[in-house]
Amino acid sequence: GDILDDYLRTDGVWILTRNKQFYKTNSEKECAEKCEAERNLTCRAFLFTRKKLECLTLAENAKMTVMFTSTDTVLYEKRIYLMQCKRGIGMDYRGTEAKTQRGIPCQKWAEKIPHKPNYTPEKHPNAGLEENYCRNPDGDESGPWCYTTDPATRFDYCAIPECEDQVMHTGEGECMQCNGEDYHGEVSRTESGLECQRWDAQEPHMHGFTQKHYPEKDLKMNYCRNPDGELRPWCFTTSPNKRWEYCNIPRCSTRPPVSGLDSQCLSGKGEDYQGRISITESGNACQYWNTQFPHKHGWIPDRYPCKDLEENYCRNPDGEKKPWCYTTSSSIRWEYCKIPPCDRTEQGIPGMHNVPVQVPLPEECYRGKGQSYRGTTSITASGKKCQAWNSMFPHRHIKTPDRFPDADLRDNYCRNPDGDSSPWCFTTDPNIIWEYCNLKRCDDHRQE
């Protein structure tokens, strides 16, 4: 297999680490080889910068230090050091459990008090005998153990849970289609082996993904799900240090049936549109979805196999107002496309013709804190475009129209659903979660 299969990849992050080594390499694979061969430190992860082709081998991973965003960087963490469970007798267990099954703290492998050890880091350099973590250097059938800090007990075994074999555990023939939005299986551990938190619990992580707010998303027990259009099913974890993580569920080998509406025209928001228009409203040509030039982006066709991101055709993968595309103009990141509406008869739903169309009034100022603001401004104070309230891309959030039905969270218009000091929105910039909007407070006399 590929050397990178042993690593968990995270795009666009950097971790703060003191213990590191610098190398120049031409690829991520070469950097992984440096990590495998590293003798100056125990290599748990590496960072690779695409522009400078820099490779940093690291003694720490994201669980051990601080992580922050860095656009051109990819972090690869060795899966073996992220696993908090054991496979078989656990000879390759490299987790951080440091107490025995009876709760006695472990003695450090390099120390000689209270017990003189037979197994030391010098004698067994490849057994991972670091700090006082539970290990199995001698292939003990009962699994990982450690010398204890109790002078009366030389050693004892540790209570390390068994890793579920995720593929076997999904049940006969179970797999996920697309990005697992319709996955209803029973996998309940993350890809690094952490147990999932129940969806109806708020400990150790508070969240808004509840059965009440997402009744159609099958948020049962602590099973992995994809309620918000992520890359694949995930869950909140029972570890206080890791809020959420993806689950390892195999993708089905057969493609899902294609929807009968091979829509060549605009119906609703155009999420089913599969036509071949590839020019924006202002006449710019669309960038191909499988390229990263002139605009780098996350809508990669291989990652979203059911979004029909073909060629450079206009699409609506994220619940925007209508189909759009990245443009081939380096100064305009993306624009909506002009798709002809489907024949009017398609909208002959009973009672639909009686519903008046709401034309928003031009309101370019707000009163008080702006909780009553119902204008159509959708730009932040620094000029960033707002993310649609019902979209979870690029930012996952709980300020949804379902949860705040009276706040008029339409499209991507600036609003104040939570009593902040003025209207705001989530931004479409992956590095800036939210900002206040480009609005002034109304002059009260003029308003009256």
Coordinates of C-alpha atoms in Angstrom, one line a residue:
G1 CA 0.0 0.0 0.0
D2 CA 0.8 3.7 -0.1
I3 CA 3.1 4.9 2.7
L4 CA 0.7 7.8 3.3
D5 CA -2.1 5.4 4.2
D6 CA -0.6 5.1 7.6
Y7 CA -1.2 8.8 8.3
L8 CA -4.2 10.9 9.0
R9 CA -4.1 14.0 6.7
T10 CA -5.4 17.5 7.6
D11 CA -5.2 20.3 5.1
G12 CA -4.5 23.9 6.0
V13 CA -3.2 23.6 9.6
W14 CA 0.1 24.1 11.4
I15 CA 1.0 22.8 14.9
L16 CA 3.3 24.5 17.4
T17 CA 6.2 22.1 18.2
R18 CA 9.6 22.6 19.7
N19 CA 11.1 19.2 18.7
K20 CA 11.4 19.1 14.9
Q21 CA 13.8 18.5 12.0
F22 CA 13.8 20.4 8.7
Y23 CA 14.3 18.8 5.3
K24 CA 13.8 19.8 1.6
T25 CA 11.7 17.2 -0.2
N26 CA 9.8 17.2 -3.5
S27 CA 6.7 15.5 -2.3
E28 CA 4.6 14.4 0.7
K29 CA 5.7 10.8 0.1
E30 CA 9.4 11.8 0.4
C31 CA 8.6 13.6 3.6
A32 CA 6.8 10.5 5.0
E33 CA 10.0 8.5 4.2
K34 CA 12.0 11.1 6.2
C35 CA 9.5 10.6 9.1
E36 CA 9.9 6.8 9.0
A37 CA 13.7 7.0 8.9
E38 CA 13.9 9.7 11.6
R39 CA 16.5 9.0 14.3
N40 CA 16.8 12.4 16.0
L41 CA 13.3 12.1 17.6
T42 CA 10.2 9.9 17.7
C43 CA 8.4 11.0 14.6
R44 CA 4.7 11.2 15.3
A45 CA 3.7 13.5 12.4
F46 CA 5.1 15.7 9.7
L47 CA 4.2 19.0 8.1
F48 CA 4.7 19.6 4.3
T49 CA 4.5 23.1 2.7
R50 CA 3.5 22.9 -1.0
K51 CA 5.0 26.2 -2.2
K52 CA 8.4 26.0 -0.5
L53 CA 8.6 22.1 -0.6
E54 CA 9.6 22.1 3.1
C55 CA 9.3 19.0 5.2
L56 CA 9.2 19.1 9.0
T57 CA 9.3 15.9 11.0
L58 CA 7.7 16.4 14.4
A59 CA 7.8 14.7 17.8
E60 CA 4.3 16.0 18.7
N61 CA 1.0 15.5 17.0
A62 CA -2.2 17.7 17.2
K63 CA -3.3 15.9 20.4
M64 CA -0.2 17.0 22.2
T65 CA 0.1 20.7 21.2
V66 CA -1.7 23.7 19.8
M67 CA -3.0 23.8 16.2
F68 CA -3.8 26.8 14.0
T69 CA -4.6 27.5 10.4
S70 CA -1.9 27.9 7.7
T71 CA -3.2 27.9 4.1
D72 CA -0.3 26.2 2.2
T73 CA 0.4 23.5 4.8
V74 CA -0.6 19.8 5.1
L75 CA -0.3 18.0 8.4
Y76 CA 0.1 14.2 8.4
E77 CA -0.2 12.4 11.7
K78 CA 0.8 8.7 12.2
R79 CA -2.5 6.9 12.8
I80 CA -0.7 4.5 15.3
Y81 CA -0.1 7.4 17.7
L82 CA -3.8 8.6 17.5
M83 CA -5.2 5.2 18.3
Q84 CA -6.6 5.0 21.8
C85 CA -7.4 1.3 21.4
K86 CA -5.4 -1.9 20.9
R87 CA -5.4 -4.3 17.9
G88 CA -4.9 -7.9 19.0
I89 CA -2.4 -8.1 21.9
G90 CA -1.5 -4.4 21.4
M91 CA 2.2 -4.7 20.5
D92 CA 1.8 -1.7 18.2
Y93 CA -0.3 0.3 20.7
R94 CA 1.2 3.8 21.0
G95 CA -1.6 5.6 22.9
T96 CA -1.2 7.6 26.1
E97 CA -2.9 5.5 28.8
A98 CA -0.5 5.7 31.8
K99 CA -2.3 3.9 34.6
T100 CA -3.0 0.2 35.4
Q101 CA -6.4 -1.5 35.2
R102 CA -6.7 -0.8 39.0
G103 CA -5.9 2.9 38.6
I104 CA -2.3 2.9 39.9
P105 CA 0.0 5.4 37.9
C106 CA 2.7 3.7 35.8
Q107 CA 6.4 4.1 36.5
K108 CA 8.4 5.8 33.7
W109 CA 10.2 3.2 31.6
A110 CA 13.5 5.0 31.9
E111 CA 13.4 5.1 35.7
K112 CA 14.7 2.6 38.2
I113 CA 12.5 3.4 41.2
P114 CA 10.5 1.8 42.8
H115 CA 11.2 -1.1 40.4
K116 CA 14.3 -1.9 38.4
P117 CA 13.0 -2.7 34.9
N118 CA 14.0 -5.5 32.5
Y119 CA 12.5 -3.6 29.6
T120 CA 14.0 -0.1 28.9
P121 CA 14.1 2.3 26.0
E122 CA 17.8 1.6 25.4
K123 CA 17.3 -2.2 25.2
H124 CA 14.1 -1.9 23.1
P125 CA 14.3 1.3 21.0
N126 CA 11.4 0.3 18.7
A127 CA 8.9 -0.7 21.4
G128 CA 7.7 2.9 22.0
L129 CA 8.8 2.9 25.7
E130 CA 8.2 6.6 26.2
E131 CA 7.2 8.4 29.4
N132 CA 5.1 6.0 31.5
Y133 CA 2.7 4.9 28.8
C134 CA 1.3 1.4 28.8
R135 CA 3.1 -0.8 26.2
N136 CA 3.6 -4.5 25.3
P137 CA 7.3 -4.8 24.5
D138 CA 7.5 -8.6 25.2
G139 CA 4.4 -9.7 23.3
D140 CA 2.4 -10.6 26.5
E141 CA -0.8 -12.4 25.5
S142 CA -2.8 -10.3 28.0
G143 CA -1.9 -7.0 26.2
P144 CA -0.2 -3.7 27.2
W145 CA 1.1 -3.3 30.7
C146 CA 3.5 -1.2 32.8
Y147 CA 5.7 -1.2 35.9
T148 CA 3.7 0.5 38.7
T149 CA 4.6 3.3 41.1
D150 CA 3.4 1.0 44.0
P151 CA 6.4 -0.6 45.6
A152 CA 4.3 -3.7 46.4
T153 CA 3.2 -4.3 42.8
R154 CA 6.0 -4.7 40.3
F155 CA 3.8 -4.6 37.1
D156 CA 0.1 -4.8 36.1
Y157 CA -1.9 -4.8 32.9
C158 CA -3.7 -1.7 31.5
A159 CA -7.4 -1.4 30.6
I160 CA -7.1 -0.6 26.9
P161 CA -10.3 -1.1 24.8
E162 CA -10.2 -3.3 21.7
C163 CA -10.3 -1.5 18.4
E164 CA -13.4 -2.4 16.4
D165 CA -12.5 -3.7 12.9
Q166 CA -14.5 -0.9 11.3
V167 CA -15.2 -2.6 8.0
M168 CA -16.2 -5.9 9.5
H169 CA -18.2 -4.1 12.1
T170 CA -20.5 -2.3 9.6
G171 CA -22.5 -5.5 9.1
E172 CA -22.9 -7.7 6.0
G173 CA -22.4 -5.7 2.8
E174 CA -22.9 -2.4 4.6
C175 CA -21.3 0.7 3.0
M176 CA -22.0 4.3 2.3
Q177 CA -23.1 6.0 -1.0
C178 CA -21.8 9.4 -2.0
N179 CA -20.6 11.2 1.2
G180 CA -22.7 9.1 3.6
E181 CA -25.6 11.6 4.0
D182 CA -28.0 8.6 3.9
Y183 CA -25.8 6.2 6.0
H184 CA -27.9 4.5 8.7
G185 CA -25.3 1.9 9.9
E186 CA -24.1 1.3 13.4
V187 CA -20.4 2.1 13.4
S188 CA -19.8 4.1 16.7
R189 CA -16.1 4.6 16.8
T190 CA -14.0 7.2 14.9
E191 CA -11.1 6.4 12.6
S192 CA -8.6 6.8 15.4
G193 CA -10.6 4.4 17.6
L194 CA -12.3 6.9 19.9
E195 CA -15.8 6.0 21.1
C196 CA -18.5 8.4 19.8
Q197 CA -20.6 10.6 22.1
R198 CA -24.3 10.0 22.0
W199 CA -26.2 12.6 19.9
D200 CA -28.7 13.2 22.8
A201 CA -25.8 14.0 25.2
Q202 CA -24.1 17.3 25.8
E203 CA -21.1 15.9 27.6
P204 CA -18.2 16.2 27.1
H205 CA -19.1 18.4 24.0
M206 CA -22.1 20.8 23.8
H207 CA -23.6 20.9 20.3
G208 CA -26.8 21.6 18.3
F209 CA -27.1 18.3 16.4
T210 CA -30.1 16.8 18.2
Q211 CA -33.0 14.7 17.0
K212 CA -35.3 17.6 17.7
H213 CA -33.5 20.0 15.4
Y214 CA -32.6 17.4 12.7
P215 CA -35.5 14.9 12.9
E216 CA -34.8 13.6 9.4
K217 CA -31.1 12.8 10.0
D218 CA -31.5 9.6 12.0
L219 CA -29.3 10.9 14.9
K220 CA -29.7 7.7 17.0
M221 CA -27.6 6.4 19.8
N222 CA -23.9 7.3 19.2
Y223 CA -23.8 6.1 15.6
C224 CA -21.7 7.9 13.0
R225 CA -23.8 10.2 10.8
N226 CA -23.4 13.0 8.2
P227 CA -26.1 15.5 9.1
D228 CA -24.4 18.6 7.6
G229 CA -22.8 17.7 4.3
E230 CA -19.3 16.9 5.5
L231 CA -17.0 14.7 3.4
R232 CA -18.2 11.6 5.2
P233 CA -19.9 10.4 8.4
W234 CA -18.5 11.7 11.7
C235 CA -19.4 12.0 15.4
F236 CA -18.5 14.0 18.5
T237 CA -16.1 11.9 20.5
T238 CA -16.1 10.9 24.2
S239 CA -12.6 12.4 24.6
P240 CA -12.7 15.9 26.0
N241 CA -9.6 16.7 23.9
K242 CA -11.0 15.8 20.5
R243 CA -14.4 17.5 19.7
W244 CA -15.2 15.5 16.6
E245 CA -13.6 13.1 14.1
Y246 CA -14.5 11.2 10.9
C247 CA -15.5 7.6 11.0
N248 CA -14.0 4.9 8.7
I249 CA -16.9 3.6 6.6
P250 CA -16.2 2.0 3.2
R251 CA -17.7 3.6 0.1
C252 CA -20.0 1.2 -1.8
S253 CA -18.5 -0.1 -5.0
T254 CA -21.7 0.4 -7.0
R255 CA -22.8 3.9 -7.9
P256 CA -26.2 5.1 -6.6
P257 CA -29.0 5.4 -9.1
V258 CA -28.9 8.7 -11.0
S259 CA -32.0 10.9 -10.3
G260 CA -34.6 10.7 -13.1
L261 CA -34.6 14.5 -13.3
D262 CA -31.6 14.9 -15.5
S263 CA -32.4 18.6 -15.1
Q264 CA -31.3 20.9 -17.9
C265 CA -33.2 23.9 -16.5
L266 CA -33.5 25.7 -13.1
S267 CA -36.0 24.1 -10.6
G268 CA -35.9 25.5 -7.1
K269 CA -32.3 26.3 -6.1
G270 CA -31.0 24.2 -9.0
E271 CA -29.4 21.5 -6.7
D272 CA -30.6 18.9 -9.3
Y273 CA -29.3 20.9 -12.3
Q274 CA -27.1 18.7 -14.6
G275 CA -27.0 20.9 -17.7
R276 CA -23.9 22.1 -19.5
I277 CA -23.9 25.9 -19.1
S278 CA -20.4 26.9 -18.1
I279 CA -20.5 30.7 -18.2
T280 CA -21.4 33.1 -15.3
E281 CA -24.1 35.8 -15.2
S282 CA -21.5 38.4 -16.1
G283 CA -20.0 36.4 -19.0
N284 CA -16.9 34.9 -17.3
A285 CA -15.9 31.3 -18.3
C286 CA -16.1 28.8 -15.5
Q287 CA -13.0 27.1 -14.0
Y288 CA -12.9 23.3 -14.2
W289 CA -13.9 21.7 -10.9
N290 CA -10.9 19.3 -11.0
T291 CA -8.3 22.2 -11.3
Q292 CA -7.0 24.5 -8.6
F293 CA -6.2 27.4 -10.9
P294 CA -6.7 30.3 -10.8
H295 CA -8.7 29.6 -7.6
K296 CA -7.8 27.0 -4.9
H297 CA -11.0 25.3 -3.5
G298 CA -12.4 22.3 -1.7
W299 CA -15.1 21.2 -4.2
I300 CA -13.0 18.4 -5.7
P301 CA -15.0 15.9 -7.8
D302 CA -13.4 12.8 -6.3
R303 CA -14.4 13.9 -2.8
Y304 CA -18.0 14.6 -3.7
P305 CA -18.9 11.8 -6.2
C306 CA -22.7 12.6 -6.1
K307 CA -22.5 16.3 -6.7
D308 CA -22.0 15.8 -10.5
L309 CA -19.0 18.2 -10.6
E310 CA -18.3 17.5 -14.2
E311 CA -16.1 19.6 -16.5
N312 CA -16.6 23.2 -15.7
Y313 CA -20.4 23.2 -15.7
C314 CA -22.4 25.4 -13.3
R315 CA -23.6 23.4 -10.3
N316 CA -25.0 24.0 -6.8
P317 CA -23.3 21.6 -4.4
D318 CA -23.7 23.6 -1.2
G319 CA -27.3 24.9 -1.2
E320 CA -26.6 28.3 -2.5
K321 CA -29.4 30.5 -4.1
K322 CA -28.8 28.9 -7.5
P323 CA -26.0 27.2 -9.6
W324 CA -22.6 28.9 -9.6
C325 CA -19.0 28.2 -10.5
Y326 CA -15.4 29.5 -9.8
T327 CA -14.4 31.8 -12.6
T328 CA -11.3 31.7 -14.9
S329 CA -10.7 35.4 -13.9
S330 CA -8.1 35.6 -11.1
S331 CA -9.8 38.7 -9.7
I332 CA -13.3 37.1 -9.4
R333 CA -13.4 34.0 -7.3
W334 CA -16.9 32.8 -8.1
E335 CA -20.2 34.0 -9.6
Y336 CA -23.8 32.7 -10.1
C337 CA -24.8 31.3 -13.5
K338 CA -27.8 32.3 -15.6
I339 CA -29.8 29.0 -16.0
P340 CA -33.2 29.2 -17.8
P341 CA -36.0 28.4 -15.4
C342 CA -37.9 25.2 -16.1
D343 CA -41.3 25.4 -17.8
R344 CA -43.8 27.3 -15.6
T345 CA -46.1 24.2 -15.6
E346 CA -43.5 22.5 -13.4
Q347 CA -44.4 24.9 -10.6
G348 CA -48.1 24.0 -10.7
I349 CA -48.1 22.7 -7.2
P350 CA -51.6 23.1 -5.6
G351 CA -51.9 26.5 -3.9
M352 CA -48.4 27.7 -5.0
H353 CA -49.8 30.4 -7.3
N354 CA -51.7 32.1 -4.4
V355 CA -48.5 32.7 -2.4
P356 CA -47.3 36.3 -2.8
V357 CA -43.7 36.8 -3.7
Q358 CA -41.8 38.6 -0.9
V359 CA -39.8 41.5 -2.3
P360 CA -37.4 42.6 0.3
L361 CA -37.5 46.3 1.0
P362 CA -34.2 48.2 0.6
E363 CA -33.1 48.5 4.2
E364 CA -29.5 49.7 4.5
C365 CA -29.6 50.5 8.2
Y366 CA -30.7 48.8 11.4
R367 CA -32.5 49.9 14.6
G368 CA -31.3 49.0 18.1
K369 CA -29.3 45.9 17.9
G370 CA -30.7 45.1 14.5
Q371 CA -32.7 42.0 15.5
S372 CA -35.6 43.4 13.4
Y373 CA -33.4 44.1 10.4
R374 CA -34.8 42.3 7.3
G375 CA -32.7 43.9 4.5
T376 CA -30.7 42.1 1.8
T377 CA -27.1 43.2 2.6
S378 CA -24.8 40.1 2.5
I379 CA -21.4 41.6 2.8
T380 CA -19.3 41.9 6.0
A381 CA -17.6 45.1 7.3
S382 CA -14.3 44.0 5.7
G383 CA -15.9 43.2 2.4
K384 CA -16.3 39.4 2.7
K385 CA -19.3 37.6 1.2
C386 CA -21.7 36.0 3.7
Q387 CA -22.2 32.2 3.9
A388 CA -25.8 31.1 3.5
W389 CA -27.5 30.3 6.8
N390 CA -28.6 26.8 5.7
S391 CA -25.2 25.9 4.4
M392 CA -22.4 24.2 6.5
F393 CA -19.6 25.2 4.1
P394 CA -17.0 26.4 4.8
H395 CA -18.2 26.8 8.4
R396 CA -20.2 24.2 10.4
H397 CA -22.6 26.0 12.8
I398 CA -25.9 25.8 14.7
K399 CA -27.5 29.1 13.7
T400 CA -29.9 27.5 11.3
P401 CA -33.4 28.6 10.0
D402 CA -34.9 25.5 11.8
R403 CA -33.4 26.6 15.2
F404 CA -34.2 30.3 14.8
P405 CA -37.5 30.3 12.9
D406 CA -38.4 33.9 13.8
A407 CA -35.0 35.4 12.8
D408 CA -35.7 35.3 9.0
L409 CA -32.4 33.5 8.3
R410 CA -33.0 33.6 4.5
D411 CA -30.3 33.1 1.9
N412 CA -27.1 34.7 3.1
Y413 CA -28.5 38.0 4.3
C414 CA -27.0 39.7 7.4
R415 CA -29.1 39.0 10.5
N416 CA -28.9 39.0 14.3
P417 CA -30.5 35.8 15.5
D418 CA -28.8 35.7 18.9
G419 CA -29.0 39.2 20.3
D420 CA -25.4 40.3 19.4
S421 CA -24.6 44.0 19.2
S422 CA -25.5 44.3 15.5
P423 CA -26.3 42.2 12.4
W424 CA -23.6 39.7 11.3
C425 CA -23.0 36.6 9.3
F426 CA -20.7 33.6 8.8
T427 CA -18.2 34.4 6.0
T428 CA -17.3 32.3 2.9
D429 CA -13.6 32.7 3.8
P430 CA -12.5 29.4 5.4
N431 CA -10.1 31.3 7.7
I432 CA -12.7 33.8 9.1
I433 CA -15.7 32.2 10.8
W434 CA -17.9 35.3 11.2
E435 CA -17.9 39.1 11.0
Y436 CA -20.3 42.0 11.6
C437 CA -21.9 43.3 8.5
N438 CA -21.4 46.5 6.5
L439 CA -24.4 48.3 7.9
K440 CA -25.0 51.5 9.8
R441 CA -27.4 52.2 12.7
C442 CA -30.5 54.2 11.5
D443 CA -30.8 57.8 12.5
D444 CA -33.9 57.5 14.7
H445 CA -35.5 60.9 13.6
R446 CA -35.1 60.2 9.9
Q447 CA -36.4 56.7 10.5
E448 CA -39.6 58.0 12.1

